[in-house]
mmCIF file of C-alpha atoms in Angstrom:
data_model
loop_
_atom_site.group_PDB
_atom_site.id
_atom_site.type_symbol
_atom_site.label_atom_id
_atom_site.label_comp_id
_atom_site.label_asym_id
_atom_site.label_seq_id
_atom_site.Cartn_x
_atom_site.Cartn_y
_atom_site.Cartn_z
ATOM 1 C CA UNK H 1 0.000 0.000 0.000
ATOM 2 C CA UNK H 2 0.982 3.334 -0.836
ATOM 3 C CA UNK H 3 -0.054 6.292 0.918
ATOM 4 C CA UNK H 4 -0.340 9.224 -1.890
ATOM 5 C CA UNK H 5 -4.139 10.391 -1.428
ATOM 6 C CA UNK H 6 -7.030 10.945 0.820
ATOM 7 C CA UNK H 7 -8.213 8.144 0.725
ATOM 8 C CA UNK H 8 -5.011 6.087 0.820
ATOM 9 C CA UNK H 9 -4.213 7.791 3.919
ATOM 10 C CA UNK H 10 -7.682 6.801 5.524
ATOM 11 C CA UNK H 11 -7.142 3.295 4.319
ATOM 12 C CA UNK H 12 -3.882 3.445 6.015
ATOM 13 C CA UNK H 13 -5.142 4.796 9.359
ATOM 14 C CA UNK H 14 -7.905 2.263 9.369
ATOM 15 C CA UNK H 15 -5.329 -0.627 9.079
ATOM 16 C CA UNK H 16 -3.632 0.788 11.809
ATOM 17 C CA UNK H 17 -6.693 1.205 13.993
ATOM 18 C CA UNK H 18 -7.149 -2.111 13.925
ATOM 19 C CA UNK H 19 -3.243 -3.422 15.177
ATOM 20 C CA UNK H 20 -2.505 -4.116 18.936
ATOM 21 C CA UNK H 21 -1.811 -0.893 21.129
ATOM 22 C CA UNK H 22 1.498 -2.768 22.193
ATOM 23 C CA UNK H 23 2.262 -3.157 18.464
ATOM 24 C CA UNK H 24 1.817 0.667 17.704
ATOM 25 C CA UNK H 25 4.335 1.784 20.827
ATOM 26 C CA UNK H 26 6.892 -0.813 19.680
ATOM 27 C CA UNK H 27 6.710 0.563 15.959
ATOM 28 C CA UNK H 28 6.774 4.185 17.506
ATOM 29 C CA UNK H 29 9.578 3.583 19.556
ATOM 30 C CA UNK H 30 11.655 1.818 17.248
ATOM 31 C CA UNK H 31 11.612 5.500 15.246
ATOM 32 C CA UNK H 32 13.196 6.987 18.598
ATOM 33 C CA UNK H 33 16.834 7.022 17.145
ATOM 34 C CA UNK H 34 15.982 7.813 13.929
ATOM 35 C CA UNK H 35 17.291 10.905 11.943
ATOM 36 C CA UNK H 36 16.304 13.892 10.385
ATOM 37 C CA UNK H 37 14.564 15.028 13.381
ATOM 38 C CA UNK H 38 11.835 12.177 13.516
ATOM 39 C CA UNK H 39 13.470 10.924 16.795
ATOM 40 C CA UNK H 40 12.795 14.510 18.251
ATOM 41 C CA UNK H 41 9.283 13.709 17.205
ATOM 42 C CA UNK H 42 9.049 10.573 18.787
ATOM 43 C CA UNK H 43 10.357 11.705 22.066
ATOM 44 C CA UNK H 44 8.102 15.113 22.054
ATOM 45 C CA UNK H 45 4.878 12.542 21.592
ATOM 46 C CA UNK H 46 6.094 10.260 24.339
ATOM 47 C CA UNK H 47 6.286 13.443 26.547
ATOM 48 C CA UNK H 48 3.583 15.226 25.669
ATOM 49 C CA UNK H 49 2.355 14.732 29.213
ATOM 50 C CA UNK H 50 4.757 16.252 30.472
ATOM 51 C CA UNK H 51 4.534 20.077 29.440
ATOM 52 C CA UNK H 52 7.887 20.843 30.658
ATOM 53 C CA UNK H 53 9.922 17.739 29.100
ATOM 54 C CA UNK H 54 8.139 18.128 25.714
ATOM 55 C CA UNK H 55 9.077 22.141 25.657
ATOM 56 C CA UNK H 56 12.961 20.973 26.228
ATOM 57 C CA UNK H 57 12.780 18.591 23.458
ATOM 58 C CA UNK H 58 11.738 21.044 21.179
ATOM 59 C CA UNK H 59 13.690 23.555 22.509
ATOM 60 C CA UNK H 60 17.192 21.456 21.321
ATOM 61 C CA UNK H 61 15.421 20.776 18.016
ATOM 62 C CA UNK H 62 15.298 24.404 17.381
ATOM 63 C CA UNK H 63 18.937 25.078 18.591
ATOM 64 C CA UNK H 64 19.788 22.485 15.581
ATOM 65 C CA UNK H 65 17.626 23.955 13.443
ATOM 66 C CA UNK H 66 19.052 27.540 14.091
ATOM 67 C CA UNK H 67 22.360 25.910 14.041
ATOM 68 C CA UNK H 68 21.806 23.659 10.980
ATOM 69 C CA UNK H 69 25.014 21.144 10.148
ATOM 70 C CA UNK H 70 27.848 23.641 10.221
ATOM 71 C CA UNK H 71 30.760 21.606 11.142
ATOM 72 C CA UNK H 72 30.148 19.467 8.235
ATOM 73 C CA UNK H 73 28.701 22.187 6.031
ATOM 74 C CA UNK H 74 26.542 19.997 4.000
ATOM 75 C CA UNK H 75 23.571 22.372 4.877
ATOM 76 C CA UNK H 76 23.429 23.466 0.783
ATOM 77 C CA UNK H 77 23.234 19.605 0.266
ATOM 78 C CA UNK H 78 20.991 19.071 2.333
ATOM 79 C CA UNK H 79 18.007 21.918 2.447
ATOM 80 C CA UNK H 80 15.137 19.795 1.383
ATOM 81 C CA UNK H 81 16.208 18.053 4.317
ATOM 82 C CA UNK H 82 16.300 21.034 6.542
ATOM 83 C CA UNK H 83 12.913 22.232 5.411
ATOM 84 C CA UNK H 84 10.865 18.646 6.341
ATOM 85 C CA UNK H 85 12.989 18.785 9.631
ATOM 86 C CA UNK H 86 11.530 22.185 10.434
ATOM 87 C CA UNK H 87 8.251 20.834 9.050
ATOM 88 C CA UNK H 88 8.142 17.840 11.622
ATOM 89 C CA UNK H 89 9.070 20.376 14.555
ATOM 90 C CA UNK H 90 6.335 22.597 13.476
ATOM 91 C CA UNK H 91 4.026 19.186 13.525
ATOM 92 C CA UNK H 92 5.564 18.601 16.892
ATOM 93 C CA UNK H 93 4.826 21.813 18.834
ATOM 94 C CA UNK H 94 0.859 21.422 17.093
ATOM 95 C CA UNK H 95 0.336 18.168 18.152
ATOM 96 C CA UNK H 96 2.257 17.655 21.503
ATOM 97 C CA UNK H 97 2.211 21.125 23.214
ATOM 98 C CA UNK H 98 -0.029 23.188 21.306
ATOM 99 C CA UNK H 99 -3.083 21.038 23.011
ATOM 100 C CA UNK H 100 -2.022 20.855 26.680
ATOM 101 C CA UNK H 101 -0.258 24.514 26.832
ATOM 102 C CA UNK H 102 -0.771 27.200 24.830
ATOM 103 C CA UNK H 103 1.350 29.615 26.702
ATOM 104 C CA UNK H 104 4.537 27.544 25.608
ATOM 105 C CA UNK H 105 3.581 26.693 22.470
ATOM 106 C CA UNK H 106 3.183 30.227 21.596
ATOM 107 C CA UNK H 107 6.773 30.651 23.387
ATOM 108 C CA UNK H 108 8.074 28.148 21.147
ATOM 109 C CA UNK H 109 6.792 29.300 17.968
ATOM 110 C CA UNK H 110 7.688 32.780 18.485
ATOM 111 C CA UNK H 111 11.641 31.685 19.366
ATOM 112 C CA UNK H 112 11.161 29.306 15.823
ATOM 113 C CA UNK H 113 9.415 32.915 13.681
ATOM 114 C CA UNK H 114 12.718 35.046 15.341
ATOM 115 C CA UNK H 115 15.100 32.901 14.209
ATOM 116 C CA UNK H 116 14.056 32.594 10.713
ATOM 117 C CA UNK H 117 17.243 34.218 9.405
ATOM 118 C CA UNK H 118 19.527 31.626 10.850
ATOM 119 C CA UNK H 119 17.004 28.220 9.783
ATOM 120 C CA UNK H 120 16.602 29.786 6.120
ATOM 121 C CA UNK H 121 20.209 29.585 5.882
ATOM 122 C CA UNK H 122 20.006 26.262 6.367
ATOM 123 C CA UNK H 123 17.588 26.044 3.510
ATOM 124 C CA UNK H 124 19.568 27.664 1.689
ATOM 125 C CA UNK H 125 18.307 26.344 -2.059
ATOM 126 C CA UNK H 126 14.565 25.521 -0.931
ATOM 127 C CA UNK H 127 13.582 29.400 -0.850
ATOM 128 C CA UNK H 128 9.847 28.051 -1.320
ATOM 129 C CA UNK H 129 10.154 25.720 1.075
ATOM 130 C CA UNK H 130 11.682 27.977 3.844
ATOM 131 C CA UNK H 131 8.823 30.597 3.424
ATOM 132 C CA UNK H 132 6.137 27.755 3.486
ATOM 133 C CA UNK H 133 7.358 27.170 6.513
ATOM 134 C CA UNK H 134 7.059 30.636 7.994
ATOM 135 C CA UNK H 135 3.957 31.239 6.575
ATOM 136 C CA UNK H 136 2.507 28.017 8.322
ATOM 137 C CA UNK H 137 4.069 29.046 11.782
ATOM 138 C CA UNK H 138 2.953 32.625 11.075
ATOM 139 C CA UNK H 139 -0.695 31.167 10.638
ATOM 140 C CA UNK H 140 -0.361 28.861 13.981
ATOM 141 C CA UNK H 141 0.638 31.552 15.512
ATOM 142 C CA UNK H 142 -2.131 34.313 14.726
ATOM 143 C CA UNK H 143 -5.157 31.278 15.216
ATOM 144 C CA UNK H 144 -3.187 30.725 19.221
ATOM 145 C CA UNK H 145 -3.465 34.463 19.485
ATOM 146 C CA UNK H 146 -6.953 34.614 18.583
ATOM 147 C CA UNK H 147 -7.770 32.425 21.411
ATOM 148 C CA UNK H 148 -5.400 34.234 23.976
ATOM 149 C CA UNK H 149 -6.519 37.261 26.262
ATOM 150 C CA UNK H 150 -4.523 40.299 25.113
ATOM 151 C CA UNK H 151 -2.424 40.827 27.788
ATOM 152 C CA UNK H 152 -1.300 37.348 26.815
ATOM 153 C CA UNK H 153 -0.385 38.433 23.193
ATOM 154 C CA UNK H 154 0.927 41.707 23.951
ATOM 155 C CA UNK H 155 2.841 44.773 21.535
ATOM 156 C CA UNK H 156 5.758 42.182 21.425
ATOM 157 C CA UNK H 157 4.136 39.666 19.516
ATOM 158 C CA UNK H 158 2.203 42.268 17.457
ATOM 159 C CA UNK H 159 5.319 43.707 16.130
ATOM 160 C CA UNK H 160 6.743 40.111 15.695
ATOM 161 C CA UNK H 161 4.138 39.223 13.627
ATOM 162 C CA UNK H 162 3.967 42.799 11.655
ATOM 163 C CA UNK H 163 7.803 42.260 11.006
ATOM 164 C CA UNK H 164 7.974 39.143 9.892
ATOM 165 C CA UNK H 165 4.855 39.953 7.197
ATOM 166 C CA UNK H 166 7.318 42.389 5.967
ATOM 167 C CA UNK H 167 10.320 40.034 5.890
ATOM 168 C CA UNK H 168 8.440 37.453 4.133
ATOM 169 C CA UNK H 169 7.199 39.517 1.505
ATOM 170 C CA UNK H 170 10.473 40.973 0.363
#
């Protein structure tokens, strides 16, 4: 089965609704040393009961993703990479923090939108890629600030948000 559709993918999540619990957590956790930032995955969704241990994961993913691979400086080999990387840590923060905190999600994704200088030079020949990315954490961000009172949002955020509108556009 290949999963390239809808449907497929409903098909696909319907098979695995129907395997052992055990099953699932063994397949899960045999992804827990994997690379490319899918480990970091795995261990913020085993944590995401834990507010504080699922922030710190996500915190050192977005150290490496500021950081990208400089001592080996294969980062211009290696964008495409660099972009699904981001993408998974951006699927991270939604589905294991976003839900049980919103004050540190928000804390994340605004550290993730002010470093967006450093992780697009990391992506450095996916241009399109890099901006989808912004543009989806820009989004996440102004639907969590929709739901926050505004003295949680504050003139800090405002401005992040107005700057990086203007970044992103030139």
């Amino acid at each position: 089965m290949t999963i390239t559709s809808v449907a497929e993918l409903e098909q696909a999540r319907a098979v695995l609704s129907g395997r052992p619990a055990a099953e699932l957590a063994d397949f899960i956790l045999s992804l827990a040393f994997a690379s490319d930032g899918i480990s970091e995955y795995v261990h913020a969704f085993v944590l995401s009961a834990d507010g504080k241990a699922v922030v710190e994961v996500l915190r050192g993913e977005l150290e490496f993703l500021r950081n990208g691979e400089r001592g080996s400086d294969c980062r211009y080999q290696q964008s495409a990479g660099h972009v699904a990387r981001a993408d998974r840590w951006l699927d991270a923060v939604e589905r294991c923090v976003l839900s049980s905190t919103s004050q540190a999600a928000l804390q994340l994704l605004v550290a993730f939108m002010e470093s967006h200088e450093q992780i697009s030079e990391s992506c450095w020949d996916d241009d399109f890629g890099a901006s989808q990315l912004f543009n989806r954490a820009r989004t996440i961000v102004e639907k969590l600030a929709a739901t926050l009172p505004a003295e949680d949002i504050g003139p800090p955020l405002e401005r992040l948000l107005g700057e990086f509108a203007v970044s992103v556009a030139h």
